[in-house]
PDB file of C-alpha atoms in Angstrom:
ATOM      1  CA  MET A   1      -6.886   1.288  -0.993  1.00 50.00           C
ATOM      2  CA  SER A   2      -6.716   3.313  -4.018  1.00 59.00           C
ATOM      3  CA  ILE A   3      -4.489   2.392  -7.305  1.00 63.00           C
ATOM      4  CA  ALA A   4      -4.267   6.046  -7.215  1.00 58.00           C
ATOM      5  CA  SER A   5      -2.318   8.364  -4.805  1.00 52.00           C
ATOM      6  CA  HIS A   6      -0.317  11.766  -3.906  1.00 47.00           C
ATOM      7  CA  GLU A   7       2.603   9.871  -3.806  1.00 48.00           C
ATOM      8  CA  ASN A   8       2.786   8.532  -6.984  1.00 64.00           C
ATOM      9  CA  HIS A   9       0.884  11.966  -8.352  1.00 81.00           C
ATOM     10  CA  LEU A  10      -1.429   9.635 -10.509  1.00 94.00           C
ATOM     11  CA  ARG A  11      -5.509  11.315 -10.274  1.00 96.00           C
ATOM     12  CA  VAL A  12      -7.868   8.873 -11.607  1.00 98.00           C
ATOM     13  CA  ILE A  13     -10.987  10.464 -12.003  1.00 98.00           C
ATOM     14  CA  GLY A  14     -13.930   8.103 -11.428  1.00 98.00           C
ATOM     15  CA  LEU A  15     -16.997   9.572 -13.635  1.00 98.00           C
ATOM     16  CA  THR A  16     -20.054   7.680 -12.488  1.00 98.00           C
ATOM     17  CA  GLY A  17     -23.901   8.275 -12.471  1.00 96.00           C
ATOM     18  CA  GLY A  18     -26.933   6.667 -13.293  1.00 95.00           C
ATOM     19  CA  ILE A  19     -28.046   5.524 -16.841  1.00 95.00           C
ATOM     20  CA  ALA A  20     -28.906   8.382 -19.054  1.00 95.00           C
ATOM     21  CA  MET A  21     -27.347  11.112 -16.678  1.00 96.00           C
ATOM     22  CA  GLY A  22     -24.820  12.238 -18.881  1.00 95.00           C
ATOM     23  CA  LYS A  23     -21.350  10.625 -18.624  1.00 97.00           C
ATOM     24  CA  SER A  24     -20.613  10.674 -22.114  1.00 96.00           C
ATOM     25  CA  GLN A  25     -21.164  14.087 -22.706  1.00 97.00           C
ATOM     26  CA  VAL A  26     -18.930  14.957 -19.804  1.00 98.00           C
ATOM     27  CA  SER A  27     -16.419  12.467 -21.022  1.00 98.00           C
ATOM     28  CA  HIS A  28     -16.261  13.149 -24.693  1.00 98.00           C
ATOM     29  CA  TYR A  29     -15.546  16.836 -23.381  1.00 98.00           C
ATOM     30  CA  LEU A  30     -12.834  16.003 -21.227  1.00 98.00           C
ATOM     31  CA  SER A  31     -11.202  14.471 -24.111  1.00 98.00           C
ATOM     32  CA  HIS A  32     -11.806  16.585 -26.816  1.00 97.00           C
ATOM     33  CA  VAL A  33     -10.546  19.935 -24.934  1.00 97.00           C
ATOM     34  CA  TYR A  34      -8.658  18.468 -22.311  1.00 97.00           C
ATOM     35  CA  GLN A  35      -7.014  15.763 -24.375  1.00 97.00           C
ATOM     36  CA  LEU A  36      -7.321  13.239 -21.394  1.00 98.00           C
ATOM     37  CA  PRO A  37      -7.400   9.702 -21.581  1.00 98.00           C
ATOM     38  CA  ILE A  38     -10.580   7.990 -21.076  1.00 98.00           C
ATOM     39  CA  LEU A  39     -11.318   4.639 -19.995  1.00 99.00           C
ATOM     40  CA  ASP A  40     -14.475   3.448 -20.389  1.00 98.00           C
ATOM     41  CA  ALA A  41     -15.895   0.517 -18.793  1.00 98.00           C
ATOM     42  CA  ASP A  42     -18.830  -0.061 -21.222  1.00 97.00           C
ATOM     43  CA  LEU A  43     -16.367  -0.978 -23.865  1.00 98.00           C
ATOM     44  CA  TYR A  44     -14.563  -3.475 -21.750  1.00 98.00           C
ATOM     45  CA  ALA A  45     -17.719  -5.186 -21.094  1.00 98.00           C
ATOM     46  CA  ARG A  46     -18.370  -5.667 -24.775  1.00 97.00           C
ATOM     47  CA  GLN A  47     -14.913  -6.977 -24.989  1.00 98.00           C
ATOM     48  CA  ALA A  48     -15.594  -9.499 -22.370  1.00 98.00           C
ATOM     49  CA  VAL A  49     -18.903 -11.079 -24.105  1.00 98.00           C
ATOM     50  CA  LEU A  50     -17.284 -11.553 -27.529  1.00 98.00           C
ATOM     51  CA  SER A  51     -17.300 -14.631 -29.133  1.00 96.00           C
ATOM     52  CA  GLY A  52     -15.528 -17.286 -28.177  1.00 95.00           C
ATOM     53  CA  SER A  53     -14.958 -15.810 -24.955  1.00 98.00           C
ATOM     54  CA  SER A  54     -15.083 -17.685 -21.641  1.00 98.00           C
ATOM     55  CA  ILE A  55     -17.666 -15.358 -20.572  1.00 98.00           C
ATOM     56  CA  LEU A  56     -20.081 -15.829 -23.183  1.00 98.00           C
ATOM     57  CA  GLU A  57     -19.618 -19.506 -23.348  1.00 98.00           C
ATOM     58  CA  ALA A  58     -20.808 -19.326 -19.389  1.00 98.00           C
ATOM     59  CA  MET A  59     -24.064 -17.122 -20.468  1.00 98.00           C
ATOM     60  CA  VAL A  60     -24.920 -19.971 -23.412  1.00 98.00           C
ATOM     61  CA  ASN A  61     -24.165 -22.451 -20.578  1.00 98.00           C
ATOM     62  CA  ARG A  62     -26.887 -20.909 -18.354  1.00 98.00           C
ATOM     63  CA  TYR A  63     -29.166 -19.286 -21.099  1.00 98.00           C
ATOM     64  CA  GLY A  64     -28.770 -21.179 -23.874  1.00 98.00           C
ATOM     65  CA  THR A  65     -28.247 -20.168 -27.511  1.00 97.00           C
ATOM     66  CA  GLU A  66     -31.180 -18.311 -27.844  1.00 96.00           C
ATOM     67  CA  ILE A  67     -29.123 -15.251 -26.510  1.00 98.00           C
ATOM     68  CA  LEU A  68     -27.134 -15.917 -29.466  1.00 98.00           C
ATOM     69  CA  GLN A  69     -27.017 -14.026 -32.883  1.00 97.00           C
ATOM     70  CA  SER A  70     -26.991 -16.128 -36.251  1.00 96.00           C
ATOM     71  CA  ASP A  71     -23.211 -14.871 -36.354  1.00 96.00           C
ATOM     72  CA  GLY A  72     -22.798 -16.464 -32.547  1.00 96.00           C
ATOM     73  CA  THR A  73     -22.222 -13.212 -31.201  1.00 98.00           C
ATOM     74  CA  LEU A  74     -23.887 -11.943 -28.527  1.00 98.00           C
ATOM     75  CA  ASN A  75     -27.908 -10.522 -28.721  1.00 98.00           C
ATOM     76  CA  ARG A  76     -27.901  -7.923 -26.270  1.00 96.00           C
ATOM     77  CA  ASN A  77     -31.475  -6.939 -26.578  1.00 93.00           C
ATOM     78  CA  ARG A  78     -32.545 -10.812 -25.612  1.00 96.00           C
ATOM     79  CA  LEU A  79     -30.105 -10.618 -22.538  1.00 97.00           C
ATOM     80  CA  SER A  80     -31.007  -6.897 -21.178  1.00 93.00           C
ATOM     81  CA  HIS A  81     -34.432  -8.700 -21.339  1.00 92.00           C
ATOM     82  CA  ILE A  82     -33.132 -11.411 -19.154  1.00 96.00           C
ATOM     83  CA  ILE A  83     -31.380  -9.016 -16.730  1.00 95.00           C
ATOM     84  CA  PHE A  84     -33.860  -6.580 -16.611  1.00 91.00           C
ATOM     85  CA  THR A  85     -36.532  -8.912 -15.903  1.00 90.00           C
ATOM     86  CA  HIS A  86     -34.666 -10.937 -13.483  1.00 93.00           C
ATOM     87  CA  ALA A  87     -32.611  -9.041 -10.629  1.00 93.00           C
ATOM     88  CA  THR A  88     -30.997 -12.372  -9.284  1.00 97.00           C
ATOM     89  CA  GLU A  89     -29.545 -13.192 -13.355  1.00 98.00           C
ATOM     90  CA  ARG A  90     -28.446  -9.503 -13.557  1.00 96.00           C
ATOM     91  CA  THR A  91     -26.239 -10.230 -10.095  1.00 97.00           C
ATOM     92  CA  TRP A  92     -24.959 -13.324 -11.808  1.00 98.00           C
ATOM     93  CA  VAL A  93     -24.107 -11.585 -15.297  1.00 98.00           C
ATOM     94  CA  GLU A  94     -22.459  -8.828 -13.405  1.00 97.00           C
ATOM     95  CA  SER A  95     -20.497 -11.525 -11.075  1.00 98.00           C
ATOM     96  CA  GLN A  96     -19.286 -12.645 -14.607  1.00 98.00           C
ATOM     97  CA  ILE A  97     -18.199  -9.626 -16.211  1.00 98.00           C
ATOM     98  CA  HIS A  98     -17.310  -6.851 -13.251  1.00 98.00           C
ATOM     99  CA  PRO A  99     -13.932  -9.004 -12.434  1.00 98.00           C
ATOM    100  CA  TRP A 100     -12.640  -9.131 -15.886  1.00 98.00           C
ATOM    101  CA  VAL A 101     -13.546  -5.278 -16.670  1.00 98.00           C
ATOM    102  CA  ARG A 102     -11.841  -4.458 -13.537  1.00 98.00           C
ATOM    103  CA  ASP A 103      -9.017  -6.098 -14.501  1.00 98.00           C
ATOM    104  CA  ARG A 104      -8.556  -4.463 -17.454  1.00 98.00           C
ATOM    105  CA  LEU A 105      -9.296  -1.167 -16.386  1.00 98.00           C
ATOM    106  CA  THR A 106      -6.284  -1.549 -13.724  1.00 98.00           C
ATOM    107  CA  GLN A 107      -3.589  -3.140 -15.992  1.00 98.00           C
ATOM    108  CA  ASP A 108      -4.589  -0.088 -18.430  1.00 98.00           C
ATOM    109  CA  ILE A 109      -4.747   2.719 -15.767  1.00 98.00           C
ATOM    110  CA  CYS A 110      -0.973   1.666 -15.081  1.00 97.00           C
ATOM    111  CA  LEU A 111       0.075   1.328 -18.802  1.00 97.00           C
ATOM    112  CA  LEU A 112      -1.051   4.824 -19.052  1.00 97.00           C
ATOM    113  CA  GLN A 113       0.934   6.199 -16.461  1.00 96.00           C
ATOM    114  CA  THR A 114       4.391   4.138 -17.462  1.00 95.00           C
ATOM    115  CA  ASN A 115       4.500   4.334 -20.806  1.00 94.00           C
ATOM    116  CA  GLN A 116       2.686   7.509 -21.342  1.00 93.00           C
ATOM    117  CA  GLY A 117       3.335   9.396 -18.322  1.00 94.00           C
ATOM    118  CA  ALA A 118      -0.116  10.029 -18.180  1.00 95.00           C
ATOM    119  CA  SER A 119      -0.981  12.087 -14.259  1.00 95.00           C
ATOM    120  CA  THR A 120      -4.771  12.673 -14.915  1.00 97.00           C
ATOM    121  CA  ILE A 121      -6.570   9.436 -16.246  1.00 98.00           C
ATOM    122  CA  VAL A 122     -10.539   9.152 -16.731  1.00 98.00           C
ATOM    123  CA  VAL A 123     -12.090   5.962 -16.367  1.00 99.00           C
ATOM    124  CA  VAL A 124     -15.422   5.902 -16.896  1.00 99.00           C
ATOM    125  CA  ILE A 125     -17.602   3.168 -14.835  1.00 98.00           C
ATOM    126  CA  PRO A 126     -21.409   3.342 -14.869  1.00 96.00           C
ATOM    127  CA  LEU A 127     -21.757   1.466 -11.712  1.00 96.00           C
ATOM    128  CA  LEU A 128     -18.490   2.159 -10.221  1.00 98.00           C
ATOM    129  CA  VAL A 129     -20.500   2.238  -6.857  1.00 97.00           C
ATOM    130  CA  GLU A 130     -22.302  -1.050  -7.416  1.00 95.00           C
ATOM    131  CA  ALA A 131     -19.230  -2.597  -8.587  1.00 96.00           C
ATOM    132  CA  LYS A 132     -16.943  -1.866  -5.767  1.00 96.00           C
ATOM    133  CA  MET A 133     -14.596  -0.294  -8.449  1.00 98.00           C
ATOM    134  CA  THR A 134     -14.110   3.017  -6.335  1.00 98.00           C
ATOM    135  CA  ASN A 135     -10.949   2.424  -5.135  1.00 97.00           C
ATOM    136  CA  LEU A 136      -9.611   2.254  -8.645  1.00 98.00           C
ATOM    137  CA  ALA A 137      -9.816   6.229  -8.694  1.00 97.00           C
ATOM    138  CA  SER A 138      -8.779   9.078  -6.435  1.00 96.00           C
ATOM    139  CA  GLU A 139     -11.922  11.156  -6.671  1.00 96.00           C
ATOM    140  CA  ILE A 140     -15.370  10.329  -7.749  1.00 97.00           C
ATOM    141  CA  TRP A 141     -17.205  12.781 -10.426  1.00 97.00           C
ATOM    142  CA  LEU A 142     -21.254  12.282 -10.147  1.00 97.00           C
ATOM    143  CA  VAL A 143     -23.499  13.157 -12.874  1.00 97.00           C
ATOM    144  CA  ASN A 144     -26.613  14.047 -11.607  1.00 96.00           C
ATOM    145  CA  CYS A 145     -30.258  15.205 -12.913  1.00 95.00           C
ATOM    146  CA  PRO A 146     -33.728  15.262 -11.986  1.00 94.00           C
ATOM    147  CA  VAL A 147     -35.400  11.501 -12.202  1.00 93.00           C
ATOM    148  CA  GLU A 148     -38.036  12.890 -14.777  1.00 95.00           C
ATOM    149  CA  HIS A 149     -35.215  14.379 -16.982  1.00 94.00           C
ATOM    150  CA  GLN A 150     -33.431  11.008 -16.763  1.00 95.00           C
ATOM    151  CA  LEU A 151     -36.473   8.722 -17.572  1.00 96.00           C
ATOM    152  CA  ASN A 152     -36.954  11.422 -20.452  1.00 96.00           C
ATOM    153  CA  ARG A 153     -33.446  10.963 -22.038  1.00 95.00           C
ATOM    154  CA  LEU A 154     -33.492   7.735 -21.317  1.00 96.00           C
ATOM    155  CA  MET A 155     -37.112   6.650 -23.193  1.00 97.00           C
ATOM    156  CA  GLN A 156     -35.732   8.877 -26.169  1.00 97.00           C
ATOM    157  CA  ARG A 157     -32.314   7.724 -26.603  1.00 95.00           C
ATOM    158  CA  ASP A 158     -33.422   3.953 -26.558  1.00 93.00           C
ATOM    159  CA  SER A 159     -36.503   4.156 -27.844  1.00 95.00           C
ATOM    160  CA  LEU A 160     -38.136   2.344 -24.341  1.00 94.00           C
ATOM    161  CA  THR A 161     -41.319   2.646 -22.929  1.00 95.00           C
ATOM    162  CA  ILE A 162     -41.725   4.416 -19.655  1.00 96.00           C
ATOM    163  CA  GLU A 163     -41.825   0.802 -17.914  1.00 95.00           C
ATOM    164  CA  LEU A 164     -38.867  -0.365 -19.483  1.00 92.00           C
ATOM    165  CA  ALA A 165     -37.046   2.540 -19.082  1.00 95.00           C
ATOM    166  CA  THR A 166     -38.356   2.953 -15.634  1.00 95.00           C
ATOM    167  CA  ASN A 167     -36.804  -0.776 -14.714  1.00 92.00           C
ATOM    168  CA  ARG A 168     -33.587   0.184 -16.187  1.00 93.00           C
ATOM    169  CA  ILE A 169     -33.475   3.526 -13.604  1.00 95.00           C
ATOM    170  CA  ARG A 170     -34.688   1.336 -10.755  1.00 93.00           C
ATOM    171  CA  SER A 171     -31.955  -1.553 -11.286  1.00 91.00           C
ATOM    172  CA  GLN A 172     -29.361   1.069  -9.994  1.00 92.00           C
ATOM    173  CA  LEU A 173     -28.361   2.759  -6.983  1.00 94.00           C
ATOM    174  CA  SER A 174     -30.241   6.240  -6.448  1.00 94.00           C
ATOM    175  CA  PHE A 175     -27.788   8.951  -6.342  1.00 93.00           C
ATOM    176  CA  GLU A 176     -28.499   9.559  -2.796  1.00 94.00           C
ATOM    177  CA  GLU A 177     -27.596   5.675  -2.210  1.00 96.00           C
ATOM    178  CA  LYS A 178     -24.021   6.092  -4.182  1.00 96.00           C
ATOM    179  CA  CYS A 179     -23.022   8.991  -2.172  1.00 94.00           C
ATOM    180  CA  GLN A 180     -23.643   6.716   0.913  1.00 95.00           C
ATOM    181  CA  ARG A 181     -21.555   3.690   0.241  1.00 96.00           C
ATOM    182  CA  ILE A 182     -18.507   5.722  -1.595  1.00 96.00           C
ATOM    183  CA  PRO A 183     -15.753   5.365   1.080  1.00 95.00           C
ATOM    184  CA  GLN A 184     -15.855   9.186   3.057  1.00 93.00           C
ATOM    185  CA  ASP A 185     -11.890   8.910   2.270  1.00 94.00           C
ATOM    186  CA  ILE A 186     -12.796   9.773  -1.601  1.00 96.00           C
ATOM    187  CA  PRO A 187     -13.559  13.110  -2.343  1.00 95.00           C
ATOM    188  CA  ILE A 188     -16.807  13.730  -4.208  1.00 95.00           C
ATOM    189  CA  PHE A 189     -17.796  16.478  -6.957  1.00 96.00           C
ATOM    190  CA  VAL A 190     -21.317  16.550  -8.177  1.00 96.00           C
ATOM    191  CA  LEU A 191     -21.605  17.610 -11.723  1.00 97.00           C
ATOM    192  CA  ASN A 192     -25.484  19.166 -12.061  1.00 96.00           C
ATOM    193  CA  ASN A 193     -26.774  18.271 -15.307  1.00 96.00           C
ATOM    194  CA  SER A 194     -30.396  19.724 -15.273  1.00 94.00           C
ATOM    195  CA  SER A 195     -29.537  22.715 -17.583  1.00 94.00           C
ATOM    196  CA  THR A 196     -27.337  23.509 -20.300  1.00 95.00           C
ATOM    197  CA  LEU A 197     -24.568  22.062 -21.758  1.00 96.00           C
ATOM    198  CA  SER A 198     -22.489  24.732 -21.277  1.00 97.00           C
ATOM    199  CA  PHE A 199     -23.515  25.027 -17.004  1.00 96.00           C
ATOM    200  CA  LEU A 200     -22.108  21.329 -17.317  1.00 97.00           C
ATOM    201  CA  TYR A 201     -18.952  22.084 -18.828  1.00 98.00           C
ATOM    202  CA  GLN A 202     -18.427  25.267 -16.194  1.00 97.00           C
ATOM    203  CA  GLN A 203     -18.856  22.421 -13.265  1.00 96.00           C
ATOM    204  CA  VAL A 204     -16.529  20.193 -15.087  1.00 97.00           C
ATOM    205  CA  ASP A 205     -13.794  22.974 -15.460  1.00 97.00           C
ATOM    206  CA  SER A 206     -14.080  23.999 -12.371  1.00 96.00           C
ATOM    207  CA  CYS A 207     -13.457  20.275 -10.970  1.00 95.00           C
ATOM    208  CA  LEU A 208     -10.298  20.197 -12.700  1.00 95.00           C
ATOM    209  CA  ARG A 209      -8.924  23.401 -11.076  1.00 90.00           C
ATOM    210  CA  ASN A 210     -10.190  22.089  -7.979  1.00 83.00           C
ATOM    211  CA  VAL A 211      -6.623  19.864  -6.835  1.00 62.00           C
ATOM    212  CA  PRO A 212      -4.228  22.142  -5.244  1.00 39.00           C
ATOM    213  CA  HIS A 213      -1.600  19.369  -5.047  1.00 42.00           C
ATOM    214  CA  GLN A 214      -1.102  19.094  -8.703  1.00 44.00           C
ATOM    215  CA  ASP A 215      -0.179  21.910 -11.605  1.00 44.00           C
ATOM    216  CA  PRO A 216      -3.565  22.782 -13.364  1.00 42.00           C
ATOM    217  CA  ILE A 217      -4.534  21.144 -16.419  1.00 44.00           C
ATOM    218  CA  ASN A 218      -5.416  23.426 -19.652  1.00 47.00           C
ATOM    219  CA  PRO A 219      -7.976  23.470 -21.989  1.00 43.00           C
ATOM    220  CA  ASP A 220      -7.082  23.202 -25.698  1.00 43.00           C
ATOM    221  CA  LEU A 221      -9.653  26.192 -26.513  1.00 37.00           C
ATOM    222  CA  SER A 222      -9.406  25.361 -30.621  1.00 35.00           C
ATOM    223  CA  HIS A 223     -12.115  22.521 -29.100  1.00 37.00           C
ATOM    224  CA  THR A 224     -15.331  24.447 -29.130  1.00 36.00           C
ATOM    225  CA  PHE A 225     -18.982  23.090 -27.288  1.00 36.00           C
ATOM    226  CA  PRO A 226     -22.181  24.248 -27.651  1.00 38.00           C
TER     227      PRO A 226
END
């Protein structure tokens, strides 16, 4: 059951999609144009493995100190090599991080509603479906684009070879698999990011208006986007 419901008038938008699909573009637009609070699971995941954390300690016990930088912080490149090379290790790492992230997201959703009176909150969770966090959202926005676009964006963004980029894409569920695993009682809005940013933002505007039980959210037109 979702922590958001029509009864408490809380709208939690679960923004997700494959790697390099354009989730950040959507979340930045929602934040700057509509001033909506954004909770980013990737930021929480980074906090979960800060120096001195129990999760980082567990990782060091499993992989050794070679996953650490000289200052004792996590060497993300070395960890990435491990988890994208060995699926079992990716599963183990996610089993350490995901519960912590879920707890923090749940706490902060409640705090935003209780302390700030937020009625609409955006949670950006790349692995929303894979991590079984769909019940955090009252609706799910799924950003999608052709795989060849995704591959090119990922290679350019992270300076990856085609082999490494392909492995990272394959480590996540496909668009079709995500749709199939989302519970049927949660509305899904698909955002097509295969064209211009203007076209993407028009879809975002439309999705925000597509909730008849709530008052519409008005944009701040002082912010302009290409």
